[in-house]
Coordinates of C-alpha atoms in Angstrom, one line a residue:
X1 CA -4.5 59.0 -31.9
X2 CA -5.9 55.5 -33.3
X3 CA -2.8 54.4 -34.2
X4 CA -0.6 55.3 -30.4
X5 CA -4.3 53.7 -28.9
X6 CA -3.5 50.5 -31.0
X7 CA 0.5 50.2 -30.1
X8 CA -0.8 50.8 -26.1
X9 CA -3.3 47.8 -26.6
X10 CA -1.0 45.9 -28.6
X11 CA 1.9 46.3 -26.4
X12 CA 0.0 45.4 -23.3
X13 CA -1.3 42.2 -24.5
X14 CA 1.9 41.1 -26.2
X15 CA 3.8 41.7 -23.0
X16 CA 4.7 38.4 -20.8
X17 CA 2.4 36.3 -23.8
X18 CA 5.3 34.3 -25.2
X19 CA 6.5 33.3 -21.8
X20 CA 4.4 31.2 -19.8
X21 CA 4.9 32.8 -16.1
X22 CA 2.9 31.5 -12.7
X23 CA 1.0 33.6 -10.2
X24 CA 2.1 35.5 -7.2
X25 CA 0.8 33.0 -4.8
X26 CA 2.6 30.4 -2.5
X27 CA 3.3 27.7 -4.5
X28 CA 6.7 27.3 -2.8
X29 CA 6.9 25.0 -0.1
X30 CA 9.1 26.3 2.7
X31 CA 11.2 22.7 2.7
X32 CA 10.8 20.4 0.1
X33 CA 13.1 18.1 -1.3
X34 CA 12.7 17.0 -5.4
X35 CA 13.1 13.3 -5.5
X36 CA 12.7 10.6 -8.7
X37 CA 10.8 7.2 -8.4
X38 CA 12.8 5.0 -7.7
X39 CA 14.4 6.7 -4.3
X40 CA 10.6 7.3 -3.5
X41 CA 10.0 3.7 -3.6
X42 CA 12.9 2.8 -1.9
X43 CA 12.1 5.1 1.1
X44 CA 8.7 3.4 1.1
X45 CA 10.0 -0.1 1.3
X46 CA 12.6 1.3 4.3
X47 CA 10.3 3.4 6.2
X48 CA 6.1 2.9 5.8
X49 CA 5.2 2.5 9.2
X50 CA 2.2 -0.1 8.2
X51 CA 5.1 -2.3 6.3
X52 CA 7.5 -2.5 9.7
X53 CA 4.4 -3.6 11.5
X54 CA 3.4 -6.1 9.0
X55 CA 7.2 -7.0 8.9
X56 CA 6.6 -8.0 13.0
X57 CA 3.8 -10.9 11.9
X58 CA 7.0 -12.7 10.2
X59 CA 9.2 -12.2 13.2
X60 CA 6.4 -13.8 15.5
X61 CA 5.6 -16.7 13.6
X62 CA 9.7 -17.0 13.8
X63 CA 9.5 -17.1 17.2
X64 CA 6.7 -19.5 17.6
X65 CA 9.2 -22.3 15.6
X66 CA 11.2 -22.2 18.9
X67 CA 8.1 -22.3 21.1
X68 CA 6.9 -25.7 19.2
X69 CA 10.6 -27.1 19.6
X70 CA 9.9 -27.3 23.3
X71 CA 9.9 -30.7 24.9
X72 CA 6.9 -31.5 28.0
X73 CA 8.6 -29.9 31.6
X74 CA 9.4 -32.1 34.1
X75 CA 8.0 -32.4 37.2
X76 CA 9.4 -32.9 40.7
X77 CA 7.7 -33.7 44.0
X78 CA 9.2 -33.4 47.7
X79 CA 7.2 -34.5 50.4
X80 CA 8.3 -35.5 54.2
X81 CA 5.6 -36.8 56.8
X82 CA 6.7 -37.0 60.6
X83 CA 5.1 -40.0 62.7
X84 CA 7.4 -39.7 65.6
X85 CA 4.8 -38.0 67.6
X86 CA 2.1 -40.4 67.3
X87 CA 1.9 -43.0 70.7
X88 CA 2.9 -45.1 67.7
X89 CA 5.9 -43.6 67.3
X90 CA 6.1 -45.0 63.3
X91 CA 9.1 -42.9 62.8
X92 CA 9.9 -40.3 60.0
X93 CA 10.9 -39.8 56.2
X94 CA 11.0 -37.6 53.4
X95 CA 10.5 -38.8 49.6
X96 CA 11.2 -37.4 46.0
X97 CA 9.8 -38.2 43.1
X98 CA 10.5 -36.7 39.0
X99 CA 8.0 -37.5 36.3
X100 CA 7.8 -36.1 32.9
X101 CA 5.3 -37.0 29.8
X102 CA 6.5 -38.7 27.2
X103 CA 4.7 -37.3 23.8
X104 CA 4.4 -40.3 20.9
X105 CA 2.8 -40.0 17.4
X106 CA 5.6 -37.5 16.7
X107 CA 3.9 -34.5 18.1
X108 CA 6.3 -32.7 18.3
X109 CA 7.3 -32.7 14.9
X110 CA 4.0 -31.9 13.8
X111 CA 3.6 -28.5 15.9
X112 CA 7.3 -27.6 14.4
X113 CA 6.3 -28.3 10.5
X114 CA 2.8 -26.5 11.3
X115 CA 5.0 -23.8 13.1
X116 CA 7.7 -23.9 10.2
X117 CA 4.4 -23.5 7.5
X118 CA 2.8 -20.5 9.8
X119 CA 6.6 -18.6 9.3
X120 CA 6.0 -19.3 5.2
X121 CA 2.6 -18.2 5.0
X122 CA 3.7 -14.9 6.7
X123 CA 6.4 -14.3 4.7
X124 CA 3.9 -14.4 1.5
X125 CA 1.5 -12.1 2.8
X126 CA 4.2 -9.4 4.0
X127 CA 5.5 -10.1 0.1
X128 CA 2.2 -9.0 -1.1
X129 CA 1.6 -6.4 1.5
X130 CA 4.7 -4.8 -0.2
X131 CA 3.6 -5.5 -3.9
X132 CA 0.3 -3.4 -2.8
X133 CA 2.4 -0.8 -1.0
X134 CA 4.8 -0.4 -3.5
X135 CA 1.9 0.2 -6.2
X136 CA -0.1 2.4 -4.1
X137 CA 2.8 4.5 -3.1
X138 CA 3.9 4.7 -7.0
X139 CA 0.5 5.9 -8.0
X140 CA 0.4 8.7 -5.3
X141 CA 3.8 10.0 -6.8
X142 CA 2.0 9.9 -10.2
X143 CA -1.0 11.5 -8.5
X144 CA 1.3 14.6 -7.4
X145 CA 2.7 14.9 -10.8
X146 CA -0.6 15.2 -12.3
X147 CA -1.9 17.7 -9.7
X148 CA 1.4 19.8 -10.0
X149 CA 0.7 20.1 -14.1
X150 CA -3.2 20.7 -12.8
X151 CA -1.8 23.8 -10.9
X152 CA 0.1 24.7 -14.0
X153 CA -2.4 24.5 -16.2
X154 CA -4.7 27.1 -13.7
X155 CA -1.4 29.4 -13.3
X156 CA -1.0 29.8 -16.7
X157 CA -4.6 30.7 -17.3
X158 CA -4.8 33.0 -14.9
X159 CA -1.7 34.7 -16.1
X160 CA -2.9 35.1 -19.7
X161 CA -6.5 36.4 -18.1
X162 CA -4.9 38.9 -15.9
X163 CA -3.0 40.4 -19.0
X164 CA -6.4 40.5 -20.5
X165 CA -7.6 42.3 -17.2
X166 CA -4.9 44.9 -17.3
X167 CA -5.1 45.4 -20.9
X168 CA -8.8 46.2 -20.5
X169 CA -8.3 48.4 -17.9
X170 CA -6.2 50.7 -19.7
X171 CA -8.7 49.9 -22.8
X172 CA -11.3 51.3 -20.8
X173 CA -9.5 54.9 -19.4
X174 CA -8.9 55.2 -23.0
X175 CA -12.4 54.7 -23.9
X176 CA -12.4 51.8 -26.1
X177 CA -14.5 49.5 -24.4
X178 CA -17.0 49.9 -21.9
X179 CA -16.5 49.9 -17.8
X180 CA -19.0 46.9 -18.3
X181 CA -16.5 44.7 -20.4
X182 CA -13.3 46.3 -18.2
X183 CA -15.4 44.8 -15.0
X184 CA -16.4 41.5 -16.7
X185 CA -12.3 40.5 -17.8
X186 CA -11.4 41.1 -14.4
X187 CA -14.0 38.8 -12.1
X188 CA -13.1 36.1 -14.8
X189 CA -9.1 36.8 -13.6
X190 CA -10.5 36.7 -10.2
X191 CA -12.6 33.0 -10.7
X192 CA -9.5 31.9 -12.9
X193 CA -7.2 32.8 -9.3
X194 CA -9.8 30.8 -7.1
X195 CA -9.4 27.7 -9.4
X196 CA -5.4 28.8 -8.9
X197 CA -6.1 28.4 -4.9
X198 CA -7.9 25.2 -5.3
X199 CA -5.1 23.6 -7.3
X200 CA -2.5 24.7 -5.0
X201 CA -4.3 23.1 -2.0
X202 CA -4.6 19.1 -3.9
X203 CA -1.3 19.5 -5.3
X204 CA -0.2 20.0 -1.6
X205 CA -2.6 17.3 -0.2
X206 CA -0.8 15.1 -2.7
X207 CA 2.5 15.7 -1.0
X208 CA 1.3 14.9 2.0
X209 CA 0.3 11.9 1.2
X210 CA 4.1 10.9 -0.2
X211 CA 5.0 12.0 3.4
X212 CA 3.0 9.0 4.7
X213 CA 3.6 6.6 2.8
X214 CA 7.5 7.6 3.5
X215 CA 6.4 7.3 7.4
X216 CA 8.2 10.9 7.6
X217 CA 6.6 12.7 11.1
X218 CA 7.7 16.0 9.9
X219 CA 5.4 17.1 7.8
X220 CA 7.5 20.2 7.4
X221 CA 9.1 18.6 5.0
X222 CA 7.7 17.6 1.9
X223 CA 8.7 15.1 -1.4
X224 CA 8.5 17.0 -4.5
X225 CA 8.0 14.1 -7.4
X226 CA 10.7 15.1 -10.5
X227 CA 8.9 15.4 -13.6
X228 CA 10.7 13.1 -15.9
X229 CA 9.3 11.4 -19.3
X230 CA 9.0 7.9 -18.2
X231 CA 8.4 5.7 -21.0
X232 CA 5.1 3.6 -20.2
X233 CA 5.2 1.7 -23.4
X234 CA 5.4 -1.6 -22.5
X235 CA 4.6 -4.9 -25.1
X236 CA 2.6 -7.4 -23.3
X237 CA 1.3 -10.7 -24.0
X238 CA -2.0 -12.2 -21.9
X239 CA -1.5 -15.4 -21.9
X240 CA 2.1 -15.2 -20.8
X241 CA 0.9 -12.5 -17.8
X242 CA -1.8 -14.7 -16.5
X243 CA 0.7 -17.6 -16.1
X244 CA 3.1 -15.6 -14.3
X245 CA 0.7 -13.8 -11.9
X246 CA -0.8 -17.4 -11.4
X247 CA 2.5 -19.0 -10.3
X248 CA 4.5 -16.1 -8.9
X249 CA 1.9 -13.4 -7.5
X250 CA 2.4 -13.1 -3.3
X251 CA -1.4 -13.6 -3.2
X252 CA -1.1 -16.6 -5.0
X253 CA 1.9 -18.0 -3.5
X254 CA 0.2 -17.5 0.1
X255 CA -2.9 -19.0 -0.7
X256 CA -0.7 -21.9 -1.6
X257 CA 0.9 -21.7 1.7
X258 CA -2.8 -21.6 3.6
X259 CA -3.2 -25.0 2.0
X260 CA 0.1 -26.2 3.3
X261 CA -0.8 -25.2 6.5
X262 CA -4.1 -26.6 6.5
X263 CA -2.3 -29.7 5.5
X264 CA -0.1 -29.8 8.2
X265 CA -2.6 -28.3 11.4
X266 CA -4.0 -31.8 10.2
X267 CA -1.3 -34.0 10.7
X268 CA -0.9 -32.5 14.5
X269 CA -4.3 -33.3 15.2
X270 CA -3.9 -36.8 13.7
X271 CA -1.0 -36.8 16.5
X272 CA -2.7 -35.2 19.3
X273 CA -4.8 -38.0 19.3
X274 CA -2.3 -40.4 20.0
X275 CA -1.9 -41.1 23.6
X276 CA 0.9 -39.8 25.5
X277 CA 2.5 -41.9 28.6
X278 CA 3.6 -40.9 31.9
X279 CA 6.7 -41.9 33.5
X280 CA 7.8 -40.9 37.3
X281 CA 10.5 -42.3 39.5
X282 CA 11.4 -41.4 43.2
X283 CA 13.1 -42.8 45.8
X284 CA 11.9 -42.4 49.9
X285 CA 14.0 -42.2 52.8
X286 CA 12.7 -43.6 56.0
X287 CA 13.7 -43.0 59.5
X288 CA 13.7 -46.1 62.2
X289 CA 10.6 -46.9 64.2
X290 CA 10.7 -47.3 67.6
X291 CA 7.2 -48.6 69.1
X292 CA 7.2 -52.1 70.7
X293 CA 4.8 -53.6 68.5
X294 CA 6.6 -53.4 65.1
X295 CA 10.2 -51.7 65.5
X296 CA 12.0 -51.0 62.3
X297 CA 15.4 -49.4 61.5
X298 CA 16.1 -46.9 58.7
X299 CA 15.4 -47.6 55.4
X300 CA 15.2 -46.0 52.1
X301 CA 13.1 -47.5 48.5
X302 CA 13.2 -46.5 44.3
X303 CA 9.7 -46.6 43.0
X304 CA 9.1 -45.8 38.9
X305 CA 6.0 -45.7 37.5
X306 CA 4.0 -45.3 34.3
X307 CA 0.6 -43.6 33.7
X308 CA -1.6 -44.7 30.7
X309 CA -4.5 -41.7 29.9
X310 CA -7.3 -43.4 28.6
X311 CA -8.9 -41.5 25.9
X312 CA -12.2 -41.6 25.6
X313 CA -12.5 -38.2 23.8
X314 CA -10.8 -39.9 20.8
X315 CA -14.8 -41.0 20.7
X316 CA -15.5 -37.5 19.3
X317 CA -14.0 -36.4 16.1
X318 CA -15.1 -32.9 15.7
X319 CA -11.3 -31.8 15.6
X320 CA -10.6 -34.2 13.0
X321 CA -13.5 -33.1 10.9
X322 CA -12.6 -29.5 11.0
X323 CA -8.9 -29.8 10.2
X324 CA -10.2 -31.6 7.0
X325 CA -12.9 -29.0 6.3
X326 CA -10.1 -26.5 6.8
X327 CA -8.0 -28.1 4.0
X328 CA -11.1 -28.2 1.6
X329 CA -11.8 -24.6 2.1
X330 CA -8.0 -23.9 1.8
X331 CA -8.3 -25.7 -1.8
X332 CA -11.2 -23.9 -2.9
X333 CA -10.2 -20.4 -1.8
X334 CA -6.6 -20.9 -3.4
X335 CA -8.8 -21.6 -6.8
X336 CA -10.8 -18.8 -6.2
X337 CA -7.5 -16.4 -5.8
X338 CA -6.4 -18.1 -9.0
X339 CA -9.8 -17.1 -10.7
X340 CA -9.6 -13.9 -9.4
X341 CA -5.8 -13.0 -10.8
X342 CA -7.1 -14.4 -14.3
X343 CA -10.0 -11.7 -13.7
X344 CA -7.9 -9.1 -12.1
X345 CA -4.9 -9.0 -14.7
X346 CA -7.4 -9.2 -18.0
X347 CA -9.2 -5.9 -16.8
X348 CA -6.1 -4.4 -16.2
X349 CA -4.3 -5.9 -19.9
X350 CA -7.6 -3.9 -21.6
X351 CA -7.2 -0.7 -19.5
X352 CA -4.0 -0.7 -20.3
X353 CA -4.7 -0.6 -23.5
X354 CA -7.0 2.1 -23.5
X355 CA -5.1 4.4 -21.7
X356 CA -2.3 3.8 -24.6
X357 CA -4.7 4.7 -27.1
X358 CA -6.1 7.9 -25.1
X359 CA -3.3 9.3 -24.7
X360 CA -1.5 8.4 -28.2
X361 CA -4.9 11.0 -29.6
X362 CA -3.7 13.8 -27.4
X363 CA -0.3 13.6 -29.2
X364 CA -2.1 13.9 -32.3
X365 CA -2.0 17.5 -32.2
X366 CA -5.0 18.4 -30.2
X367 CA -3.8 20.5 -27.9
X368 CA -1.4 22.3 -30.2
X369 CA -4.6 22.9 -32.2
X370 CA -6.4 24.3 -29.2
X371 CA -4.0 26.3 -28.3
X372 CA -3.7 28.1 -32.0
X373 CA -7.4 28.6 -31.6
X374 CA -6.6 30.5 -28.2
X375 CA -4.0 33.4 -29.9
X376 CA -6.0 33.5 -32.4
X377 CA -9.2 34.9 -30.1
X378 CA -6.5 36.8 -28.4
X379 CA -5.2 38.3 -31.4
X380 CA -8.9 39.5 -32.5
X381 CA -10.2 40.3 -29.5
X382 CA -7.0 42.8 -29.0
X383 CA -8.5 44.0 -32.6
X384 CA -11.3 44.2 -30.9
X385 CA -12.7 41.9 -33.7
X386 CA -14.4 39.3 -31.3
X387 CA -16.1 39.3 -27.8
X388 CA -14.6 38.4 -24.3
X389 CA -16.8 35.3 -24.2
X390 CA -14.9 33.8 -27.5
X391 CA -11.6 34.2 -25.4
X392 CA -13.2 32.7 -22.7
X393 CA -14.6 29.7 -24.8
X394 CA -11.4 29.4 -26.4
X395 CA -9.7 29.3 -22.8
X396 CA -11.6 27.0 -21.4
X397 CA -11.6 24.6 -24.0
X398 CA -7.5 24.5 -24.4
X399 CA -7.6 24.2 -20.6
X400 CA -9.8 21.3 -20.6
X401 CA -7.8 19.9 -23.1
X402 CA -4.5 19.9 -21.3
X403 CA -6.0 18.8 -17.9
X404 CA -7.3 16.1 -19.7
X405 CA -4.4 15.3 -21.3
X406 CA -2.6 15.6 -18.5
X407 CA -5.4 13.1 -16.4
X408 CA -4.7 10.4 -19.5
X409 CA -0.7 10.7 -18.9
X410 CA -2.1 9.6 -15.1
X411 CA -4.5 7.0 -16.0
X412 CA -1.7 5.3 -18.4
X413 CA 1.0 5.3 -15.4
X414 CA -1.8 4.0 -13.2
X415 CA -3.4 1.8 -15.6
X416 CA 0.6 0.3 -15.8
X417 CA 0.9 0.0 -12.2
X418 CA -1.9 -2.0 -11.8
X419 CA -1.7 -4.0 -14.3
X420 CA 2.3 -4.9 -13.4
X421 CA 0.9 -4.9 -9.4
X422 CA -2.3 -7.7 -11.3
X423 CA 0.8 -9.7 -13.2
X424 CA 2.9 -9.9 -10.4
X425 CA 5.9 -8.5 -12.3
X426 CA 7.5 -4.3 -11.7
X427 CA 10.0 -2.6 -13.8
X428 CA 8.9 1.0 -13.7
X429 CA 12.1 3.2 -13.4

């Protein structure tokens, strides 16, 4: 009778062990689509609702090149004036008369170069409002990864747990263990399900998230990241990535172009200050007078004219000052961007670093190791050699191993991203 109790146990636990299985919950999305990095990203740089609005700024500072290329309108005047009534009897006449102002100190010119500078500037930030996006949205694909192997990690526990449930259930009407130990195995299957239910619900938020960036409204619908060995081993040199990021980053580049225009908002107030003239001409058609004293027959004259402003706010140069202020705090910020990408891509070069070596240690073997320990306090605890809590221990420990392995495979791709996003430079594929 030992011996058939023994093959029961023995077969119960050994059944569904070697093949890792997940739970009977909804982990299956009713539409979902698998889809690799590089699509992803490509999606994101077609589709993200915040980039087509950014993309807008570039076609408005477009648009206000042609509004600086317009010239002053002209203005015409009509005016008539009827004396034929008066006991005078002056007669009548109508006159016409076209003016225009004539801009010097190449105004013009000015508003079209700061115009031209504006459309540059807003080209650089829309650059490095994609570099962002394109890092963000590559970390929230990482980010669904490591909440899918999260998931997998609780499934899989929960599956060996249940086993152990069932197992002792059967242990128990056989009268092996206690109903105490029978209960114990199954509200630890029960809190290894909640954790199941938890994981489920980030891994889901995660894909949601890949829905926004993708600007897809039907969240129906989701992006399933492909799970693909990506190699993140990259050899870089400091020196060489804080010159690049320095002279090619969007940030950089567009602080550049803040000084540029700075420079040139100055050289259109230099002009405004120039005087502009007015010029009119007009011609006036008379009709004849008729009174005793002074009779006159029809006549018409050309008149042209020119209008000098005189400007006395030229007295006050507060414009002046504050378009060379503006240049000064353009130089100083664009130094201060150039500081911070020195900053920026050392912390990232280190991080980088550490995440290598983290995740080179879990390759070691420690997991493997953990999980030997684990069928080992399986194998003995069917033996009924060692206690629940042992397999429990042992559970818990191989779990917390692979989550955090599985966190360090995140923290490298992210510690990657942002150190490529820091440098200025992408080639993740």
């Amino acid at each position: 009778m030992k011996y058939i109790i023994k093959y029961i146990l023995t077969f119960a636990f050994t059944l569904g062990i070697a093949v890792n299985v997940y739970a009977q919950i909804d982990t299956i999305l009713t539409y979902s689509k698998n889809i690799s990095l590089i699509p992803y990203l490509n999606l994101v740089g077609k589709q993200n609702l915040g980039l087509l609005a950014q993309q807008y700024n570039v076609s408005i500072a477009e648009a206000g090149i042609e509004s600086a290329k317009i010239f002053p309108d002209p203005q015409l005047s009509v005016g008539a004036y009827n004396n034929q009534e008066s006991k005078l009897h002056l007669g009548q006449g109508v006159n016409f008369s076209l003016g225009t102002t004539l801009e010097l100190g190449g105004k013009r010119s000015a508003r079209i170069n700061l115009a031209k500078s504006q459309a540059e500037l807003s080209k650089a930030l829309l650059t490095d409002y994609l570099r962002n996006l394109r890092a963000d949205a590559a970390m929230a694909y990482y980010n669904a990864i490591r909440q899918k192997d999260f998931l997998v990690v609780q499934e899989n526990s929960y599956q060996t747990m249940k086993r152990l449930a069932d197992a002792d259930s059967i242990r128990f009407k056989l009268g092996a263990i206690a109903q105490i130990d029978a209960r114990q195995s199954k509200l630890e299957a029960s809190s290894f399900l909640n954790s199941v239910i938890q994981n489920e619900s980030d891994w889901k938020s995660a894909l949601v998230q890949l829905s926004v960036f993708t600007g897809n409204k039907n969240m129906d619908t989701l992006f399933v990241p492909v799970k693909n060995s990506d190699n993140l081993e990259r050899t870089f040199v400091l020196a060489q990535l804080i010159n690049n990021a320095q002279n090619n980053r969007a940030d950089a580049v567009a602080a550049q172009n803040s000084k540029t225009v700075a420079e040139k908002n100055l050289s259109l107030v230099k002009a405004n200050r120039i005087i502009d003239l007015g010029i009119n001409t007009g011609m006036q058609f008379s009709g004849a007078s008729t009174n005793e004293i002074a009779p006159t027959p029809t006549y018409h004259s050309v008149n042209a004219g020119l209008s000098v402003p005189l400007k006395f706010s030229n007295h006050y140069k507060g414009d002046l000052k504050a378009a060379h202020f503006t240049i000064q705090q353009a130089a100083v910020q664009y130094h201060q961007v150039l500081q911070q990408i020195q900053a920026d891509v050392t912390q990232s070069y280190f991080n980088y670093k550490s995440a290598q070596k983290q995740v080179q240690q879990y390759k070691n073997g420690l997991i493997a190791d953990a999980e030997k320990v684990l069928n080992g306090k399986i194998y003995s605890y069917k033996r009924g050699e060692t206690s629940l809590l042992e397999v429990l221990n042992a559970q818990r420990t191989y779990n917390d191993l692979q989550e955090s392995y599985y966190q360090s495979l995140y923290n490298y791709a992210a510690a990657l991203i942002t150190l490529e996003r820091s440098a200025g430079i992408w080639d993740l594929q």
